[in-house]
XYZ file of C-alpha atoms in Angstrom:
716
model
C -11.560 2.617 -35.369
C -12.195 -1.124 -34.260
C -10.519 -3.762 -37.092
C -13.300 -5.779 -38.260
C -13.347 -9.400 -36.649
C -13.686 -12.612 -38.406
C -17.202 -13.513 -36.016
C -16.636 -17.536 -36.633
C -13.246 -17.084 -34.086
C -15.787 -15.772 -31.761
C -18.912 -17.743 -30.591
C -19.836 -15.366 -29.010
C -23.042 -12.336 -30.131
C -20.746 -9.217 -31.843
C -23.248 -6.294 -31.207
C -23.633 -3.059 -28.091
C -25.803 -3.695 -25.770
C -28.097 -0.953 -24.978
C -28.072 1.064 -22.192
C -30.863 -0.878 -19.826
C -29.453 -4.143 -20.492
C -25.126 -2.358 -20.292
C -26.864 -1.070 -16.293
C -28.130 -4.690 -15.474
C -24.422 -6.292 -16.315
C -23.002 -3.157 -14.186
C -24.905 -3.592 -11.180
C -25.106 -7.700 -11.087
C -21.345 -6.667 -11.340
C -21.123 -4.235 -8.741
C -22.759 -6.117 -6.371
C -21.382 -9.302 -6.426
C -17.706 -8.020 -6.067
C -19.740 -6.352 -2.985
C -20.981 -9.235 -1.689
C -17.870 -11.366 -2.523
C -15.796 -8.148 -0.182
C -18.192 -9.436 3.098
C -16.920 -12.649 3.152
C -14.543 -11.855 5.121
C -17.337 -9.800 6.920
C -19.367 -13.022 8.499
C -16.173 -14.273 8.792
C -15.319 -12.050 10.489
C -17.819 -12.181 12.924
C -17.165 -15.613 14.213
C -13.974 -13.966 16.259
C -15.773 -11.413 19.221
C -12.584 -10.243 19.745
C -12.692 -8.202 16.710
C -15.176 -6.152 17.637
C -15.660 -3.589 20.233
C -18.585 -1.130 21.596
C -20.456 -2.511 18.340
C -18.697 -2.036 15.688
C -15.973 -4.010 14.515
C -12.350 -2.617 14.528
C -12.026 -0.459 11.497
C -8.252 -0.351 10.885
C -6.546 -3.121 8.420
C -4.594 -1.345 6.762
C -2.044 0.971 8.423
C -3.173 3.889 5.252
C -6.837 3.761 6.612
C -5.683 5.207 10.213
C -3.819 8.172 8.643
C -7.225 8.716 6.241
C -9.719 8.398 8.902
C -7.525 10.601 11.394
C -8.813 13.172 8.247
C -11.551 12.348 8.402
C -12.391 12.723 11.707
C -10.172 15.314 11.969
C -12.427 17.549 9.063
C -15.521 15.972 10.987
C -13.993 17.943 13.904
C -13.881 21.070 12.047
C -10.391 20.964 10.442
C -10.436 22.966 7.937
C -7.585 20.885 4.919
C -7.102 21.533 1.554
C -8.784 20.099 -1.618
C -5.333 18.127 -2.062
C -4.644 14.071 -3.037
C -2.853 13.813 1.050
C -6.344 14.918 2.120
C -8.672 13.589 -0.562
C -10.059 10.367 0.505
C -10.102 11.630 4.541
C -12.360 13.836 2.701
C -14.146 11.161 0.572
C -15.272 9.093 4.322
C -15.654 12.931 5.601
C -19.186 13.304 3.540
C -20.368 9.670 3.755
C -20.025 9.531 7.830
C -22.567 13.433 6.939
C -24.641 11.894 4.642
C -25.510 8.935 5.355
C -24.791 8.790 9.375
C -22.782 6.298 9.278
C -20.577 6.111 12.237
C -16.682 6.930 10.615
C -15.314 3.267 12.143
C -17.929 1.378 9.962
C -17.485 3.916 7.232
C -13.628 2.810 6.862
C -14.092 -0.540 7.541
C -17.510 -1.065 4.745
C -16.144 1.787 2.580
C -13.896 -0.209 -0.091
C -16.078 -2.812 -0.937
C -17.939 -0.228 -2.640
C -15.667 1.940 -3.533
C -13.277 -0.697 -5.482
C -16.061 -2.799 -7.290
C -16.576 0.759 -9.680
C -13.765 -1.005 -10.838
C -16.381 -3.126 -12.971
C -18.337 0.077 -15.018
C -14.717 1.121 -16.557
C -14.508 -2.846 -18.014
C -18.096 -3.354 -19.017
C -17.962 -0.286 -20.625
C -14.631 -0.876 -22.821
C -15.672 -4.156 -23.765
C -18.738 -3.081 -25.272
C -17.161 -0.926 -27.050
C -15.932 -3.639 -29.353
C -19.826 -5.488 -29.147
C -18.529 -7.979 -26.444
C -20.151 -6.766 -23.102
C -20.509 -10.351 -22.323
C -17.329 -10.662 -21.853
C -16.919 -7.694 -20.361
C -19.460 -9.023 -17.845
C -16.872 -12.029 -16.627
C -13.865 -9.833 -17.172
C -15.885 -8.128 -14.121
C -16.994 -10.625 -12.173
C -12.927 -11.689 -12.308
C -10.818 -9.465 -12.523
C -13.468 -7.200 -9.213
C -12.146 -10.603 -7.152
C -8.557 -11.464 -8.579
C -5.889 -12.480 -6.086
C -4.265 -9.144 -6.373
C -7.227 -5.977 -6.829
C -8.290 -7.931 -3.830
C -5.322 -8.109 -1.797
C -5.449 -4.384 -1.692
C -9.470 -3.984 -1.574
C -10.980 -5.845 1.300
C -12.465 -4.679 3.244
C -10.483 -2.779 5.974
C -8.137 -1.811 3.985
C -9.332 2.362 2.680
C -6.542 3.390 0.728
C -5.767 5.329 -2.501
C -5.882 2.133 -4.330
C -10.013 1.548 -3.727
C -10.287 3.996 -6.758
C -6.203 3.732 -8.170
C -7.956 1.434 -10.776
C -11.130 2.874 -11.995
C -10.142 6.104 -12.386
C -7.640 5.547 -14.667
C -9.522 2.687 -16.471
C -12.547 4.589 -16.495
C -10.348 7.538 -18.525
C -8.803 5.168 -20.672
C -12.777 4.157 -22.199
C -13.875 7.469 -23.242
C -9.937 7.977 -25.001
C -11.348 4.725 -26.124
C -14.540 5.962 -27.334
C -12.730 9.208 -28.574
C -10.694 7.576 -30.829
C -14.107 5.851 -32.863
C -16.604 8.667 -31.547
C -14.368 10.968 -32.757
C -16.502 13.068 -29.993
C -14.448 16.321 -27.617
C -17.053 15.477 -25.851
C -15.056 12.463 -24.490
C -11.713 13.949 -24.585
C -13.343 16.473 -22.024
C -14.488 13.287 -19.763
C -10.939 11.030 -20.001
C -9.584 14.961 -18.975
C -11.867 14.318 -15.892
C -11.244 11.189 -15.207
C -7.585 12.043 -15.212
C -8.313 15.410 -13.010
C -10.347 13.177 -10.362
C -7.194 10.921 -10.823
C -4.556 13.726 -10.040
C -6.646 14.769 -6.856
C -6.948 11.827 -5.294
C -3.705 9.706 -5.833
C -0.868 11.801 -4.685
C 1.807 9.269 -7.220
C -0.931 10.288 -10.284
C 1.466 11.989 -11.970
C 2.959 9.263 -13.847
C 0.394 6.708 -14.626
C -1.669 9.832 -16.008
C 1.193 11.027 -18.093
C 2.243 7.314 -19.717
C -1.682 7.280 -20.053
C -1.525 11.002 -22.033
C 1.390 9.542 -23.825
C 0.221 6.124 -25.441
C -2.789 8.304 -27.262
C -0.147 10.680 -28.361
C 1.108 7.731 -29.951
C -2.056 6.679 -31.309
C -2.373 9.863 -32.826
C 0.445 10.581 -34.330
C 0.113 6.266 -35.823
C -3.246 6.605 -37.039
C -5.176 10.810 -36.743
C -2.183 13.107 -36.830
C -3.586 15.172 -39.276
C -6.928 16.068 -37.471
C -7.257 18.906 -35.199
C -9.626 16.627 -32.801
C -6.660 15.351 -31.894
C -3.961 17.883 -30.544
C -7.651 19.857 -28.610
C -8.285 16.466 -27.633
C -4.009 16.366 -25.805
C -4.476 19.740 -24.479
C -7.278 19.272 -22.669
C -5.467 16.193 -21.566
C -2.617 17.177 -20.757
C -3.557 20.490 -18.206
C -4.504 17.563 -15.549
C -0.424 17.294 -15.378
C -0.271 21.113 -14.787
C 0.826 21.727 -10.922
C -2.057 23.975 -10.146
C -4.443 24.105 -8.422
C -7.535 22.009 -8.978
C -10.188 24.382 -9.071
C -7.663 26.666 -11.218
C -7.467 22.782 -13.576
C -10.576 23.147 -13.603
C -10.941 25.666 -15.520
C -8.617 26.331 -17.580
C -10.319 22.877 -18.629
C -13.844 23.898 -19.075
C -12.143 27.062 -20.834
C -10.674 25.263 -23.765
C -13.359 22.831 -24.358
C -15.725 26.236 -24.747
C -13.372 27.022 -26.914
C -12.067 23.962 -29.191
C -15.741 23.692 -28.927
C -17.121 26.703 -30.274
C -14.455 28.546 -32.197
C -14.503 26.485 -35.315
C -18.097 28.288 -35.826
C -16.134 30.992 -36.672
C -12.765 29.654 -37.924
C -11.131 27.145 -39.258
C -7.310 25.860 -37.957
C -5.025 23.444 -39.814
C -3.985 20.866 -37.673
C -0.873 22.310 -38.177
C -1.771 25.672 -36.235
C -2.628 23.688 -32.814
C 0.544 20.998 -33.325
C 2.423 23.785 -32.756
C 0.780 25.351 -30.390
C 0.781 22.215 -28.609
C 4.898 22.622 -28.970
C 5.328 25.867 -27.886
C 3.182 24.978 -24.343
C 5.531 21.898 -24.344
C 8.839 24.162 -24.291
C 7.826 26.654 -22.344
C 6.338 24.433 -19.938
C 9.723 23.005 -19.594
C 11.343 25.778 -18.600
C 9.110 26.724 -15.977
C 8.354 23.731 -15.320
C 9.922 20.278 -12.629
C 9.317 17.435 -14.462
C 11.043 15.332 -12.184
C 7.594 15.419 -10.216
C 6.132 12.954 -13.001
C 8.351 10.184 -12.776
C 10.689 10.959 -9.226
C 7.922 8.935 -7.221
C 7.787 5.523 -9.634
C 12.245 6.003 -10.214
C 12.119 5.861 -6.348
C 10.097 2.735 -7.042
C 11.768 1.439 -9.995
C 15.741 2.651 -8.957
C 15.211 2.441 -4.946
C 19.008 3.091 -3.610
C 19.713 1.672 -0.194
C 21.308 4.306 1.462
C 20.214 8.207 2.449
C 22.985 10.428 2.029
C 23.112 13.521 4.969
C 25.484 15.836 5.074
C 27.219 16.395 9.411
C 29.359 18.277 10.815
C 31.765 15.624 10.369
C 30.928 14.651 6.932
C 28.632 13.289 5.173
C 27.010 10.027 6.011
C 25.278 7.763 4.627
C 21.748 5.857 6.962
C 19.315 3.300 5.552
C 16.803 3.581 3.213
C 12.969 2.587 3.937
C 12.414 1.618 0.732
C 14.638 -0.525 0.407
C 12.941 -2.385 3.135
C 9.334 -2.157 2.513
C 7.149 -5.732 1.696
C 5.605 -3.744 -1.607
C 7.905 -2.318 -2.701
C 10.532 -4.772 -3.258
C 10.369 -6.707 -7.158
C 8.625 -9.757 -7.673
C 9.618 -13.386 -9.298
C 7.573 -13.421 -13.064
C 5.825 -16.725 -10.707
C 4.565 -14.325 -8.511
C 3.201 -11.434 -10.617
C 0.898 -14.054 -12.478
C -0.222 -15.228 -9.964
C -1.032 -11.669 -8.326
C -2.434 -10.626 -11.715
C -4.827 -13.471 -13.188
C -4.297 -17.111 -10.053
C -2.402 -19.185 -11.613
C 0.179 -19.228 -14.267
C -1.741 -21.768 -16.742
C -4.528 -18.029 -16.352
C -2.420 -15.404 -17.052
C -1.032 -17.148 -20.353
C -3.902 -17.503 -21.161
C -4.662 -14.573 -20.265
C -1.234 -12.839 -22.101
C -2.531 -14.791 -25.107
C -5.986 -12.974 -25.407
C -4.340 -9.067 -24.270
C -2.055 -9.657 -26.363
C -5.353 -10.951 -29.468
C -6.941 -7.692 -28.625
C -4.534 -5.261 -28.988
C -3.778 -6.863 -32.545
C -7.934 -7.234 -34.110
C -8.900 -3.708 -31.761
C -5.855 -1.000 -32.375
C -7.737 1.161 -29.332
C -6.872 -1.828 -27.489
C -2.679 -0.437 -27.026
C -3.898 3.263 -25.152
C -5.018 0.558 -22.230
C -1.129 -0.521 -22.046
C -0.020 1.612 -19.111
C -2.112 -0.500 -17.301
C -0.813 -3.597 -18.426
C 2.661 -2.588 -18.352
C 2.463 -1.584 -14.657
C 2.040 -4.636 -13.995
C 4.572 -6.961 -16.011
C 6.439 -3.524 -13.564
C 6.002 -4.774 -10.325
C 8.377 -6.980 -10.537
C 10.582 -4.587 -10.418
C 8.868 -2.036 -8.697
C 7.248 -4.134 -6.215
C 4.393 -6.129 -6.080
C 1.288 -3.051 -5.250
C 1.347 -2.073 -9.424
C 0.232 -5.636 -10.090
C -3.167 -4.496 -9.400
C -3.247 -2.272 -12.082
C -3.147 -4.923 -15.123
C -5.732 -7.049 -13.417
C -8.313 -5.765 -14.878
C -7.534 -5.112 -18.993
C -5.928 -9.306 -18.112
C -8.912 -10.693 -16.427
C -10.484 -8.932 -20.527
C -7.572 -10.664 -21.796
C -8.571 -13.561 -19.925
C -12.412 -14.033 -21.082
C -11.262 -13.689 -24.288
C -8.363 -15.981 -24.860
C -10.669 -18.273 -22.976
C -13.431 -18.247 -25.743
C -10.585 -17.254 -29.011
C -8.566 -20.307 -27.630
C -11.396 -23.408 -27.211
C -12.534 -22.247 -30.222
C -9.179 -22.604 -31.720
C -9.158 -25.455 -30.343
C -12.093 -28.096 -30.678
C -13.403 -26.211 -33.558
C -11.062 -24.664 -35.694
C -8.577 -27.619 -35.302
C -11.170 -30.212 -34.259
C -14.578 -31.076 -35.831
C -16.564 -29.883 -32.697
C -19.104 -27.603 -32.549
C -18.812 -23.990 -31.577
C -22.098 -24.931 -28.711
C -19.761 -27.236 -27.512
C -16.710 -24.612 -26.986
C -18.745 -22.118 -26.514
C -20.084 -24.563 -23.136
C -16.659 -25.766 -22.554
C -15.156 -21.841 -22.147
C -17.923 -20.942 -19.797
C -16.864 -24.096 -17.778
C -12.898 -23.254 -17.323
C -13.943 -19.851 -16.629
C -16.410 -20.778 -13.780
C -13.502 -22.881 -12.771
C -11.358 -19.645 -12.821
C -14.209 -17.773 -10.914
C -14.429 -20.835 -7.882
C -10.700 -20.831 -7.507
C -10.764 -16.726 -7.333
C -13.193 -17.347 -4.539
C -12.056 -20.191 -2.775
C -8.045 -18.143 -2.145
C -10.099 -15.189 -1.049
C -12.406 -17.215 1.955
C -7.852 -18.943 2.196
C -7.131 -15.532 2.794
C -9.564 -13.773 4.805
C -9.601 -16.796 6.545
C -5.265 -17.320 7.349
C -3.631 -13.928 6.563
C -6.413 -11.555 8.005
C -7.219 -9.210 10.545
C -6.958 -6.259 12.090
C -3.307 -4.609 12.304
C -1.845 -5.158 15.011
C -3.921 -3.587 17.406
C -6.407 -6.535 16.744
C -8.294 -7.511 20.179
C -11.246 -5.471 21.900
C -9.253 -5.494 25.217
C -6.100 -3.150 22.358
C -9.039 -1.229 21.441
C -10.191 -0.624 24.942
C -7.018 0.456 26.031
C -5.940 3.056 23.042
C -9.406 4.361 24.669
C -7.661 5.095 27.687
C -4.541 6.158 26.083
C -6.812 8.302 23.572
C -8.690 10.171 27.438
C -4.878 10.339 28.631
C -3.637 12.168 25.716
C -2.814 16.082 25.928
C -2.963 17.202 22.878
C 0.846 18.361 22.756
C 2.316 14.592 23.898
C 4.425 12.640 22.008
C 4.332 9.172 21.053
C 7.635 7.420 20.470
C 7.280 4.402 18.630
C 8.469 2.435 14.825
C 6.673 3.589 12.001
C 4.304 0.175 11.070
C 2.218 2.240 14.107
C 2.268 5.465 13.787
C -0.681 6.102 11.757
C -3.399 3.173 13.726
C -1.663 5.328 16.542
C -2.705 8.473 14.823
C -6.609 7.573 14.702
C -7.227 5.093 17.264
C -5.600 7.621 19.805
C -6.618 10.540 17.726
C -3.211 12.373 18.154
C -0.240 12.670 15.610
C 2.388 13.340 17.586
C 5.228 10.427 16.317
C 8.679 11.056 14.858
C 8.151 8.617 12.435
C 5.472 7.181 10.491
C 4.439 5.461 7.767
C 4.519 8.325 5.511
C 7.362 9.755 7.464
C 10.216 6.824 7.772
C 13.890 7.196 6.328
C 16.796 9.004 7.985
C 14.940 9.441 11.609
C 14.487 5.513 11.674
C 18.680 5.099 12.697
C 17.217 7.504 15.843
C 14.338 5.636 16.957
C 16.241 1.865 16.163
C 18.858 3.666 17.616
C 16.079 4.179 21.337
C 13.867 1.234 20.807
C 17.442 -1.560 20.651
C 20.222 0.766 23.055
C 20.968 -1.685 25.831
C 21.607 1.246 28.558
C 18.081 2.821 28.956
C 19.389 6.676 30.287
C 20.080 6.531 26.670
C 16.814 5.316 26.130
C 14.917 8.160 27.759
C 17.519 11.035 27.678
C 16.773 10.136 23.487
C 13.578 10.365 23.794
C 13.300 13.295 25.511
C 16.436 15.589 22.996
C 14.729 14.612 20.049
C 11.262 15.251 20.728
C 12.611 18.895 21.526
C 14.493 18.990 18.271
C 12.445 17.523 16.477
C 9.282 20.390 17.325
C 12.606 22.588 17.343
C 14.060 21.960 13.925
C 9.912 22.001 12.659
C 10.345 25.714 13.592
C 12.926 26.648 11.206
C 11.923 24.216 7.914
C 12.588 20.879 8.929
C 10.207 18.373 9.094
C 12.928 15.383 9.573
C 15.308 16.092 13.026
C 17.871 14.154 11.632
C 18.502 16.230 9.308
C 18.376 19.168 12.419
C 20.190 16.955 14.395
C 23.446 16.525 12.416
C 23.484 20.467 11.401
C 24.380 21.328 14.804
C 25.606 18.387 16.673
C 28.621 15.747 15.949
C 27.706 11.683 15.513
C 29.990 11.305 18.468
C 26.831 14.053 20.786
C 25.189 10.288 20.800
C 27.346 8.975 23.459
C 26.192 11.953 25.642
C 22.748 11.063 25.587
C 24.038 7.650 27.852
C 25.063 9.762 30.720
C 22.698 10.536 33.796
C 23.567 14.236 34.277
C 23.268 15.276 30.941
C 21.509 18.685 30.325
C 17.866 18.122 28.795
C 16.167 20.776 26.820
C 12.946 21.956 28.812
C 9.782 20.266 27.866
C 6.348 20.819 28.513
C 4.757 17.740 26.851
C 4.754 14.519 27.871
C 6.819 11.511 25.977
C 4.939 7.508 25.748
C 6.771 5.211 24.219
C 4.577 2.516 22.823
C 6.251 -1.260 22.220
C 4.699 -3.969 20.232
C 5.196 -7.080 20.379
C 4.370 -7.569 16.651
C 8.149 -5.842 16.791
C 9.764 -8.403 17.416
C 8.637 -10.650 14.225
C 11.050 -7.146 13.261
C 13.584 -6.977 14.842
C 15.873 -7.432 12.292
C 14.289 -4.779 10.181
C 14.115 -2.237 12.634
C 17.981 -2.810 14.132
C 19.449 -2.808 10.631
C 19.035 0.960 10.012
C 21.122 1.880 13.830
C 23.654 -0.519 13.246
C 25.357 0.086 10.454
C 28.822 1.445 9.448
C 27.634 5.440 8.768
C 30.607 6.149 6.328
C 29.055 2.995 4.139
C 26.143 3.050 4.550
C 26.756 -0.807 5.108
C 25.299 -3.749 7.950
C 27.430 -4.866 10.833
C 26.747 -8.224 11.954
C 23.134 -7.970 13.354
C 22.307 -9.410 16.812
C 19.415 -11.174 15.569
C 20.123 -14.743 14.662
C 17.478 -16.918 14.161
C 13.709 -16.805 15.303
C 10.649 -19.768 15.205
C 7.159 -20.549 16.703
C 6.302 -23.654 19.379
C 5.316 -26.498 17.425
C 3.388 -26.817 20.391
C 2.507 -25.327 24.263
C 4.883 -25.322 27.118
C 4.836 -27.223 29.737
C 7.334 -26.963 33.141
C 8.077 -31.356 31.765
C 9.277 -30.236 29.072
C 12.910 -30.642 28.017
C 13.048 -30.386 25.042
C 11.543 -27.717 23.195
C 10.995 -27.774 19.268
C 10.059 -25.432 17.023
C 9.571 -24.537 13.063
C 12.686 -23.409 12.559
C 15.200 -24.731 15.344
C 14.695 -26.962 19.068
C 16.210 -26.878 21.996
C 17.581 -28.421 24.921
C 16.623 -26.868 27.959
C 18.785 -29.393 30.064
C 21.986 -28.465 28.011
C 21.504 -25.511 27.277
C 21.391 -26.624 23.425
C 19.763 -25.111 20.283
C 19.976 -27.996 16.888
C 18.954 -26.919 13.341
C 20.117 -27.554 10.153
C 22.403 -25.120 9.970
C 24.423 -27.482 13.098
C 24.700 -26.624 17.038
C 24.968 -23.873 19.025
C 25.342 -23.454 23.013
C 23.406 -20.769 24.071
C 24.327 -18.783 27.190
C 20.330 -18.365 28.684
C 17.345 -19.767 27.898
C 14.087 -16.987 29.669
C 10.592 -17.956 28.801
C 7.638 -15.838 28.996
C 4.290 -16.528 29.516
C 1.342 -14.721 30.428
C 3.682 -11.777 30.876
C 5.626 -13.773 33.956
C 8.834 -15.565 33.866
C 8.724 -19.588 33.972
C 11.155 -20.675 33.360
C 14.790 -18.516 33.578
C 18.616 -20.308 33.644
C 22.201 -19.906 32.407
C 24.622 -21.923 31.202
C 28.441 -22.364 31.344
C 29.266 -20.423 27.679
C 31.584 -18.040 27.491
C 30.208 -15.939 24.235
C 27.233 -18.010 24.136
C 23.736 -16.396 22.463
C 20.732 -16.148 24.408
C 17.004 -18.005 23.793
C 13.758 -15.721 24.797
C 10.579 -17.699 24.399
C 8.377 -15.208 24.626
C 3.955 -16.156 24.233
C 5.346 -18.983 22.101
C 7.810 -17.469 20.174
C 11.287 -18.042 19.880
C 13.709 -15.538 19.638
C 18.128 -16.652 19.311
C 19.529 -13.370 20.195
C 22.976 -12.386 20.734
C 23.422 -10.032 24.546
C 23.461 -7.233 23.138
C 19.834 -7.631 21.197
C 18.608 -9.563 24.850
C 19.726 -6.802 26.293
C 17.908 -3.663 24.816
C 15.293 -1.650 25.968
C 12.452 -3.483 23.501
C 13.374 -6.629 24.895
C 13.780 -5.824 28.509
C 10.511 -4.135 28.853
C 8.383 -4.967 26.266
C 9.062 -9.687 27.148
C 10.508 -9.121 30.637
C 9.309 -6.184 31.929
C 12.778 -5.206 32.977
C 12.873 -1.009 32.820
C 14.602 1.552 35.602
C 11.365 2.855 36.622
C 12.738 6.111 38.003
C 12.938 6.622 34.479
C 10.132 4.912 33.317
C 6.101 4.481 33.794
C 3.877 1.692 32.805
C 0.025 3.698 32.016
C -1.267 0.685 30.381
C -0.961 -3.420 29.049
C -2.020 -5.825 26.697
C -1.116 -8.875 25.188
C 0.222 -6.808 22.640
C 1.634 -4.355 23.543
C 3.306 -1.700 26.003
C 3.037 2.111 26.543
C 5.199 3.835 29.702
C 5.520 7.026 30.131
C 8.833 9.079 30.877
C 9.211 10.439 34.201
C 11.321 13.930 34.085
């Protein structure tokens, strides 16, 4: 039930809108959200390099490559089950099939149309409290707020495009349920949660939190009503580890049972409560309950190492979650900026949200989403998106509440002045959000990694070269992108599978022994397939069961006998890997007993403040300066002598000089990027092959190259 509100506190009319008015509100907010996202296409249109074959480059996040790959496979007749991993791909394929629009365009534009659906539940929730106008303003602001926009802009086709809409829609139906007391609302809430479980592979913990807060609510307010426990039965169907068709059938049968049973016999609520308790006890014995919290527990209690058994005893390798930016906890200030734009806006939003919780007790059902946003300070920035809409509602309500309190209650101003002032403030919030978006589009966004017309052309050539069983060896950031662009998913590590196998790929890319790079690529590719056939999805698990770690040294020998293979193996090296040298190295440059990293061979990095020319004696970067005559760098940390300086522009060495230093490091300036490296890193395969074109032509054959990446084929 909704508590009575003192209307004098807020200068807006309190009445529910008609269906026609609600439809107009929702349509207006939906179209505005889409229009704002289309800014990116307008801005990107100025860069001809972002287009290929008449289409804009489609992938502006790596995840889009995964779902685009699945969609392309489905469109070509491959059958995938209707489970969370493949559902975004199924949705893409349906849109392509129904509209006739090509997959590249659908991949790029779909996020605008899907993510904008989030305006629907927030307006409907506000209307339940007779504040649809507040809901409209909240939808305007929330749909374009920093965190939500960052993960739903054009080209960002990921589960995030519906990850707020579906749980928020379920919460709307739960709010409607506790106020209208109609079982049909429990059915719709359950269907929303069921859809969420089908869409997002890590949804279980969020669904569980929503059901838990609903359970707490009914224990406090409706514990003696049979409807409360009937609705709980319906809601928990979404959590059952069953096929979607079975869950849907169970849900409908339960709804029909609870809907028609009272016509013949009326059970006291105690029987439903007892039945639920018995069901929970029974399920606890047959279900693996870790599936409901394991994923979020991984984000909260991040381990820096992975321990695996070997023939020589356990070893510890580096965990990926320890290095993934979106999984790193953020500061309170960063959280407030992502959720509400500024600290001030967030404080007002928090005041408004708490006030809404006090005045409308059913608002407690939105708590899981609000708490997820706060949890981002530990679990990572991606969780801020869940709180954006509810805090936007709090922001709008808070603005009117605070200004009414200051101007009307404490001052001598009229409610009209308060209302105008509040409206102006919200316009400022909206303008701030739009300005942030325009700047973010301009300075931060581009197609992910493969971002030029030439890249697309060369990837098409690679696609036509690859045979079905051919294999690509590259760093995991590039995996899903290459899946889509080459229509080949044969990678050792990718954006979803990148744990212990990072160790060996890091070794391959950063080895200063090119014999090892060749042999290890061939050896581990074949062992990967051999392991798959025996139930091992990760090659390091299979390798360590059958070989001692010392066998890695055998792979440095030219005369080693390698397993036979009929597949070609390609190595993809990308210039953006240079930005991640320290991270890539951290996965293999470690003490295998403790899991601790040794001292890094990557020292520093900077970008030239102006283009190099041969007359320069001193080169300045944003982090240090380089004296070419003395062979010395100067930085805030002090001066350092270097052993060698190499400058590469347009794939040609423009300057190279050795200096008489016994233990110095090396400077590589590659296309405007200056890298300070220890000799081992400088001599690594990645640096030598990509930046200096120095690779063993008896081992590797250049297939193609662009300004961004190089593809080498391993000779057998």
